mmCIF file of C-alpha atoms and ligand atoms in Angstrom:
data_model
loop_
_atom_site.group_PDB
_atom_site.id
_atom_site.type_symbol
_atom_site.label_atom_id
_atom_site.label_comp_id
_atom_site.label_asym_id
_atom_site.label_seq_id
_atom_site.Cartn_x
_atom_site.Cartn_y
_atom_site.Cartn_z
ATOM 1 C CA MET J 760 0.052 -0.164 -0.061
ATOM 2 C CA THR J 761 2.449 2.455 1.122
ATOM 3 C CA ASP J 762 4.435 2.136 -2.178
ATOM 4 C CA VAL J 763 2.053 4.248 -3.674
ATOM 5 C CA LYS J 764 3.558 7.645 -5.050
ATOM 6 C CA LEU J 765 2.861 11.264 -4.577
ATOM 7 C CA PRO J 766 4.318 14.447 -6.628
ATOM 8 C CA ILE J 767 6.076 15.833 -4.154
ATOM 9 C CA SER J 768 7.745 19.433 -4.697
ATOM 10 C CA GLU J 769 10.005 19.635 -1.416
ATOM 11 C CA THR J 770 10.314 18.517 2.315
ATOM 12 C CA PHE J 771 12.019 19.949 4.931
ATOM 13 C CA VAL J 772 12.168 20.446 8.752
ATOM 14 C CA SER J 773 11.309 24.138 9.900
ATOM 15 C CA LEU J 774 9.280 25.764 12.966
ATOM 16 C CA GLN J 775 5.846 26.189 11.604
ATOM 17 C CA GLY J 776 5.312 29.987 10.469
ATOM 18 C CA GLU J 777 1.680 30.183 10.801
ATOM 19 C CA GLY J 778 -1.504 29.631 12.780
ATOM 20 C CA LYS J 779 -2.113 27.923 16.427
ATOM 21 C CA LEU J 780 0.948 25.570 15.864
ATOM 22 C CA THR J 781 3.727 28.771 15.039
ATOM 23 C CA GLY J 782 6.679 28.054 16.523
ATOM 24 C CA VAL J 783 6.509 23.999 16.770
ATOM 25 C CA PRO J 784 9.304 22.119 14.961
ATOM 26 C CA SER J 785 7.680 20.442 12.133
ATOM 27 C CA TRP J 786 8.561 18.352 9.019
ATOM 28 C CA PHE J 787 6.510 19.799 5.939
ATOM 29 C CA VAL J 788 5.816 17.762 2.870
ATOM 30 C CA ARG J 789 4.684 19.915 0.177
ATOM 31 C CA LEU J 790 2.660 18.308 -2.607
ATOM 32 C CA SER J 791 3.067 19.708 -5.999
ATOM 33 C CA GLY J 792 -0.459 21.008 -8.095
ATOM 34 C CA CYS J 793 -3.083 22.928 -7.305
ATOM 35 C CA ASN J 794 -6.685 23.310 -8.509
ATOM 36 C CA LEU J 795 -6.627 26.858 -8.133
ATOM 37 C CA ARG J 796 -4.121 29.784 -9.169
ATOM 38 C CA CYS J 797 -4.145 32.473 -6.712
ATOM 39 C CA GLY J 798 -2.592 35.690 -7.884
ATOM 40 C CA TRP J 799 -0.422 36.030 -4.932
ATOM 41 C CA CYS J 800 0.568 32.327 -4.412
ATOM 42 C CA ASP J 801 3.512 32.315 -2.478
ATOM 43 C CA THR J 802 4.481 28.516 -3.739
ATOM 44 C CA PRO J 803 4.382 28.988 -7.521
ATOM 45 C CA TYR J 804 6.426 25.767 -7.789
ATOM 46 C CA ALA J 805 3.235 23.844 -6.618
ATOM 47 C CA SER J 806 0.810 25.315 -8.648
ATOM 48 C CA TRP J 807 1.514 27.803 -11.562
ATOM 49 C CA ASN J 808 4.301 25.780 -12.607
ATOM 50 C CA ALA J 809 4.253 22.612 -10.456
ATOM 51 C CA GLU J 810 7.476 20.880 -10.151
ATOM 52 C CA GLY J 811 9.049 17.892 -8.351
ATOM 53 C CA GLU J 812 9.442 14.107 -8.086
ATOM 54 C CA SER J 813 7.000 11.180 -7.727
ATOM 55 C CA ARG J 814 8.121 9.820 -3.993
ATOM 56 C CA ALA J 815 6.540 6.499 -2.272
ATOM 57 C CA ILE J 816 4.826 7.449 0.746
ATOM 58 C CA ALA J 817 6.558 4.869 2.718
ATOM 59 C CA GLU J 818 10.015 6.764 1.847
ATOM 60 C CA LEU J 819 8.564 9.869 3.021
ATOM 61 C CA VAL J 820 6.922 8.468 6.257
ATOM 62 C CA GLU J 821 10.453 6.804 7.267
ATOM 63 C CA GLU J 822 12.161 10.665 6.208
ATOM 64 C CA ALA J 823 9.302 11.875 8.933
ATOM 65 C CA ARG J 824 9.612 9.539 11.476
ATOM 66 C CA ALA J 825 13.692 10.051 11.209
ATOM 67 C CA SER J 826 13.332 14.030 11.662
ATOM 68 C CA ASN J 827 12.119 13.265 15.536
ATOM 69 C CA VAL J 828 9.997 16.653 15.426
ATOM 70 C CA GLY J 829 6.661 14.761 16.176
ATOM 71 C CA HIS J 830 4.849 17.023 13.596
ATOM 72 C CA ALA J 831 3.776 16.458 10.285
ATOM 73 C CA VAL J 832 2.472 19.325 8.126
ATOM 74 C CA VAL J 833 1.024 18.159 4.665
ATOM 75 C CA THR J 834 0.679 20.968 2.349
ATOM 76 C CA GLY J 835 0.653 22.647 -1.089
ATOM 77 C CA GLY J 836 -0.232 23.122 -3.690
ATOM 78 C CA GLU J 837 -3.490 21.861 -2.892
ATOM 79 C CA PRO J 838 -2.810 18.346 -0.917
ATOM 80 C CA MET J 839 -6.623 17.343 -0.922
ATOM 81 C CA ILE J 840 -6.632 17.305 -4.967
ATOM 82 C CA PHE J 841 -4.699 13.693 -4.588
ATOM 83 C CA ASN J 842 -6.932 10.463 -3.797
ATOM 84 C CA GLU J 843 -3.468 8.974 -2.183
ATOM 85 C CA VAL J 844 -3.583 11.951 0.462
ATOM 86 C CA GLY J 845 -5.493 9.866 2.795
ATOM 87 C CA THR J 846 -3.000 6.803 2.483
ATOM 88 C CA LEU J 847 -0.096 9.278 3.562
ATOM 89 C CA THR J 848 -1.867 10.991 6.548
ATOM 90 C CA ARG J 849 -2.891 7.321 7.680
ATOM 91 C CA ALA J 850 0.994 6.265 7.695
ATOM 92 C CA LEU J 851 1.997 9.314 9.484
ATOM 93 C CA GLY J 852 -0.846 8.836 12.215
ATOM 94 C CA ASN J 853 0.481 5.265 12.324
ATOM 95 C CA ALA J 854 4.048 6.482 12.906
ATOM 96 C CA GLY J 855 2.828 8.590 16.230
ATOM 97 C CA LEU J 856 3.145 11.950 14.484
ATOM 98 C CA HIS J 857 0.492 14.685 14.761
ATOM 99 C CA ILE J 858 -0.654 15.869 11.365
ATOM 100 C CA THR J 859 -1.748 19.352 10.153
ATOM 101 C CA ILE J 860 -3.059 19.524 6.672
ATOM 102 C CA GLU J 861 -2.990 22.941 4.921
ATOM 103 C CA THR J 862 -5.655 23.020 2.687
ATOM 104 C CA ALA J 863 -7.881 25.901 0.937
ATOM 105 C CA GLY J 864 -10.836 23.482 1.569
ATOM 106 C CA THR J 865 -12.068 22.833 -2.067
ATOM 107 C CA VAL J 866 -12.030 19.347 -1.937
ATOM 108 C CA PHE J 867 -13.107 16.892 0.861
ATOM 109 C CA ARG J 868 -11.569 13.306 1.296
ATOM 110 C CA GLU J 869 -11.628 11.214 4.202
ATOM 111 C CA VAL J 870 -7.765 11.674 5.803
ATOM 112 C CA GLU J 871 -6.367 11.596 9.093
ATOM 113 C CA CYS J 872 -5.693 14.828 10.596
ATOM 114 C CA ASP J 873 -5.413 16.354 14.202
ATOM 115 C CA LEU J 874 -5.534 20.208 12.968
ATOM 116 C CA MET J 875 -7.352 21.051 9.612
ATOM 117 C CA SER J 876 -5.899 24.361 8.612
ATOM 118 C CA LEU J 877 -8.205 25.811 6.291
ATOM 119 C CA SER J 878 -7.392 28.598 4.155
ATOM 120 C CA PRO J 879 -10.714 29.493 2.239
ATOM 121 C CA LYS J 880 -9.838 32.008 -0.826
ATOM 122 C CA LEU J 881 -11.479 35.472 -1.009
ATOM 123 C CA ALA J 882 -12.156 37.403 -4.134
ATOM 124 C CA ASN J 883 -8.641 39.019 -3.799
ATOM 125 C CA SER J 884 -6.853 35.805 -4.639
ATOM 126 C CA THR J 885 -8.323 35.436 -8.200
ATOM 127 C CA PRO J 886 -6.057 36.143 -10.930
ATOM 128 C CA ALA J 887 -6.116 39.619 -13.034
ATOM 129 C CA GLU J 888 -6.957 39.904 -16.456
ATOM 130 C CA GLY J 889 -4.321 39.050 -18.750
ATOM 131 C CA ASP J 890 -1.902 37.380 -16.337
ATOM 132 C CA THR J 891 0.944 36.571 -18.189
ATOM 133 C CA ARG J 892 1.265 33.361 -16.612
ATOM 134 C CA ASP J 893 -2.016 32.103 -18.112
ATOM 135 C CA PRO J 894 -1.635 32.624 -21.532
ATOM 136 C CA LEU J 895 -4.444 30.777 -22.490
ATOM 137 C CA GLY J 896 -6.570 32.700 -20.316
ATOM 138 C CA VAL J 897 -8.698 30.231 -18.633
ATOM 139 C CA TRP J 898 -7.485 30.054 -14.861
ATOM 140 C CA ARG J 899 -9.453 33.379 -14.103
ATOM 141 C CA GLU J 900 -13.055 31.858 -14.329
ATOM 142 C CA ARG J 901 -11.819 28.649 -13.276
ATOM 143 C CA HIS J 902 -10.340 30.019 -9.942
ATOM 144 C CA GLU J 903 -13.547 32.100 -9.293
ATOM 145 C CA GLN J 904 -15.334 29.212 -9.810
ATOM 146 C CA ARG J 905 -13.562 26.819 -7.291
ATOM 147 C CA ARG J 906 -12.678 29.067 -4.863
ATOM 148 C CA LEU J 907 -15.147 28.383 -2.195
ATOM 149 C CA ASN J 908 -16.961 25.264 -1.966
ATOM 150 C CA PHE J 909 -18.664 25.472 1.521
ATOM 151 C CA GLU J 910 -19.911 21.649 1.202
ATOM 152 C CA ALA J 911 -16.350 20.697 1.050
ATOM 153 C CA LEU J 912 -15.458 23.416 3.993
ATOM 154 C CA GLN J 913 -18.417 22.254 6.249
ATOM 155 C CA ALA J 914 -16.942 18.165 6.047
ATOM 156 C CA LEU J 915 -13.372 19.239 6.700
ATOM 157 C CA ILE J 916 -14.355 21.314 9.396
ATOM 158 C CA ASP J 917 -16.775 18.446 11.081
ATOM 159 C CA SER J 918 -14.296 15.606 10.419
ATOM 160 C CA THR J 919 -11.346 16.673 12.384
ATOM 161 C CA PRO J 920 -10.896 17.265 16.167
ATOM 162 C CA ASP J 921 -9.381 20.748 15.611
ATOM 163 C CA ARG J 922 -9.582 23.465 12.875
ATOM 164 C CA GLN J 923 -8.204 26.889 12.309
ATOM 165 C CA LEU J 924 -9.647 29.402 9.287
ATOM 166 C CA LYS J 925 -6.943 31.360 7.937
ATOM 167 C CA PHE J 926 -7.869 34.398 5.674
ATOM 168 C CA VAL J 927 -5.199 36.154 3.434
ATOM 169 C CA VAL J 928 -6.380 39.467 3.426
ATOM 170 C CA SER J 929 -5.324 42.630 1.043
ATOM 171 C CA GLU J 930 -7.650 45.838 2.085
ATOM 172 C CA PRO J 931 -10.496 46.336 4.981
ATOM 173 C CA GLY J 932 -13.039 45.870 2.569
ATOM 174 C CA ASP J 933 -12.223 41.664 2.586
ATOM 175 C CA LEU J 934 -13.859 41.777 6.422
ATOM 176 C CA ALA J 935 -17.198 42.062 4.743
ATOM 177 C CA GLU J 936 -16.407 38.971 2.419
ATOM 178 C CA ILE J 937 -14.801 36.769 5.612
ATOM 179 C CA GLU J 938 -18.136 37.605 7.432
ATOM 180 C CA ARG J 939 -20.046 36.257 4.760
ATOM 181 C CA VAL J 940 -18.061 33.207 4.298
ATOM 182 C CA LEU J 941 -18.131 32.206 8.236
ATOM 183 C CA ALA J 942 -22.105 32.479 8.164
ATOM 184 C CA GLN J 943 -22.403 29.917 6.031
ATOM 185 C CA LEU J 944 -20.327 27.671 8.232
ATOM 186 C CA THR J 945 -21.199 26.149 11.511
ATOM 187 C CA GLY J 946 -18.471 24.402 13.791
ATOM 188 C CA TRP J 947 -16.040 27.180 14.333
ATOM 189 C CA ALA J 948 -15.514 29.658 17.340
ATOM 190 C CA ALA J 949 -13.887 33.230 17.105
ATOM 191 C CA GLU J 950 -10.382 31.926 18.353
ATOM 192 C CA ASP J 951 -10.240 29.546 15.095
ATOM 193 C CA VAL J 952 -10.303 32.291 12.767
ATOM 194 C CA GLN J 953 -7.339 34.036 11.696
ATOM 195 C CA LEU J 954 -6.126 36.986 9.615
ATOM 196 C CA MET J 955 -3.322 36.846 7.511
ATOM 197 C CA PRO J 956 -2.073 40.134 5.910
ATOM 198 C CA GLU J 957 -1.276 39.378 2.104
ATOM 199 C CA GLY J 958 2.489 39.898 1.404
ATOM 200 C CA THR J 959 6.262 38.297 1.248
ATOM 201 C CA SER J 960 7.934 40.402 3.798
ATOM 202 C CA VAL J 961 7.393 41.478 7.582
ATOM 203 C CA PRO J 962 4.604 44.522 7.015
ATOM 204 C CA GLU J 963 6.076 47.489 8.334
ATOM 205 C CA PRO J 964 4.558 49.161 11.679
ATOM 206 C CA GLY J 965 1.251 50.298 10.939
ATOM 207 C CA ARG J 966 0.505 49.414 7.516
ATOM 208 C CA VAL J 967 -1.865 46.532 8.806
ATOM 209 C CA ALA J 968 -3.112 48.523 11.760
ATOM 210 C CA TRP J 969 -6.784 47.808 10.460
ATOM 211 C CA VAL J 970 -6.186 43.933 10.719
ATOM 212 C CA VAL J 971 -4.992 44.501 14.319
ATOM 213 C CA GLU J 972 -8.543 46.265 15.111
ATOM 214 C CA ALA J 973 -10.478 43.783 13.127
ATOM 215 C CA CYS J 974 -9.048 40.860 15.357
ATOM 216 C CA LEU J 975 -9.368 42.810 18.466
ATOM 217 C CA ALA J 976 -13.191 43.743 17.639
ATOM 218 C CA ARG J 977 -14.122 40.370 16.857
ATOM 219 C CA GLY J 978 -12.031 38.022 18.823
ATOM 220 C CA TRP J 979 -10.223 36.662 15.886
ATOM 221 C CA ARG J 980 -6.549 36.195 15.631
ATOM 222 C CA TYR J 981 -3.502 38.014 13.906
ATOM 223 C CA CYS J 982 -1.914 35.316 11.856
ATOM 224 C CA HIS J 983 1.902 36.278 11.056
ATOM 225 C CA ARG J 984 4.564 34.811 8.877
ATOM 226 C CA LEU J 985 7.214 33.446 11.566
ATOM 227 C CA HIS J 986 9.183 31.909 8.609
ATOM 228 C CA VAL J 987 9.393 34.882 6.785
ATOM 229 C CA GLU J 988 10.493 36.951 9.965
ATOM 230 C CA LEU J 989 13.119 34.407 10.626
ATOM 231 C CA PHE J 990 14.288 33.258 7.448
ATOM 232 C CA GLY J 991 13.006 35.805 4.457
ATOM 233 C CA ASP J 992 10.778 34.520 1.567
ATOM 234 C CA ARG J 993 12.417 31.600 0.157
ATOM 235 C CA ARG J 994 11.736 27.682 -0.172
ATOM 236 C CA GLY J 995 12.356 25.074 2.449
ATOM 237 C CA THR J 996 11.595 27.105 5.587
HETATM 238 S S1 SF4 S 1494 -4.315 27.453 -3.291
HETATM 239 FE FE1 SF4 S 1494 -2.117 27.682 -2.279
HETATM 240 S S2 SF4 S 1494 -0.900 26.586 -3.860
HETATM 241 FE FE2 SF4 S 1494 -2.984 26.819 -4.703
HETATM 242 S S3 SF4 S 1494 -2.734 28.653 -5.801
HETATM 243 FE FE3 SF4 S 1494 -3.629 29.720 -3.954
HETATM 244 S S4 SF4 S 1494 -1.977 30.198 -2.620
HETATM 245 FE FE4 SF4 S 1494 -0.976 28.639 -3.965
#
């Protein structure tokens, strides 16, 4: 069973940079391929220009176990588009690892997961008209159709013992869309909601004061990017 393979763009050990488990030493596996094309995607090597190699699940789990960090983060790209992600997560669970899955929440699959890290994509993610990365001009409409799947989001929330909803925000107008998204979902608490300012650098003081105010007013959390602060915007961190 675990000689099944998955397309992998990278694996690495680092501190989790985002969300409830920020700062926790973790083994990351990034599956290569995505059903969305966010304009601001920070891992284009797993979406716009998916690259990597096919690797056996048994080999990946052995690497995770040998890393001795105890936490595995299954990320992408979009890990849930792959049938075999359930096999990978069950094997990681059998190896005794705590599992976080990082997903946009557009596809539901049966998986083993301790923390479902959902990042529903807002309108600010849709690629611009004429984006040169999309010469056929098909992704703007496709992304817009796929980016919110409330049935999948709800099933993912309900299927795991803990969850977080991380929203990448660009401007105050995004808050109304977040409220609309949350109103269609149940099984989440204010402390599960996180706002992450868009960008690949640490925001200068004052630039995201509106995000801080939104968190304080609603009991939501501010999500920074520890890995960017510690290592800059680069792969393998
Ligand atoms: S869902 Fe994630 S990996 Fe896919 S395009 Fe958006 S940011 Fe990139």
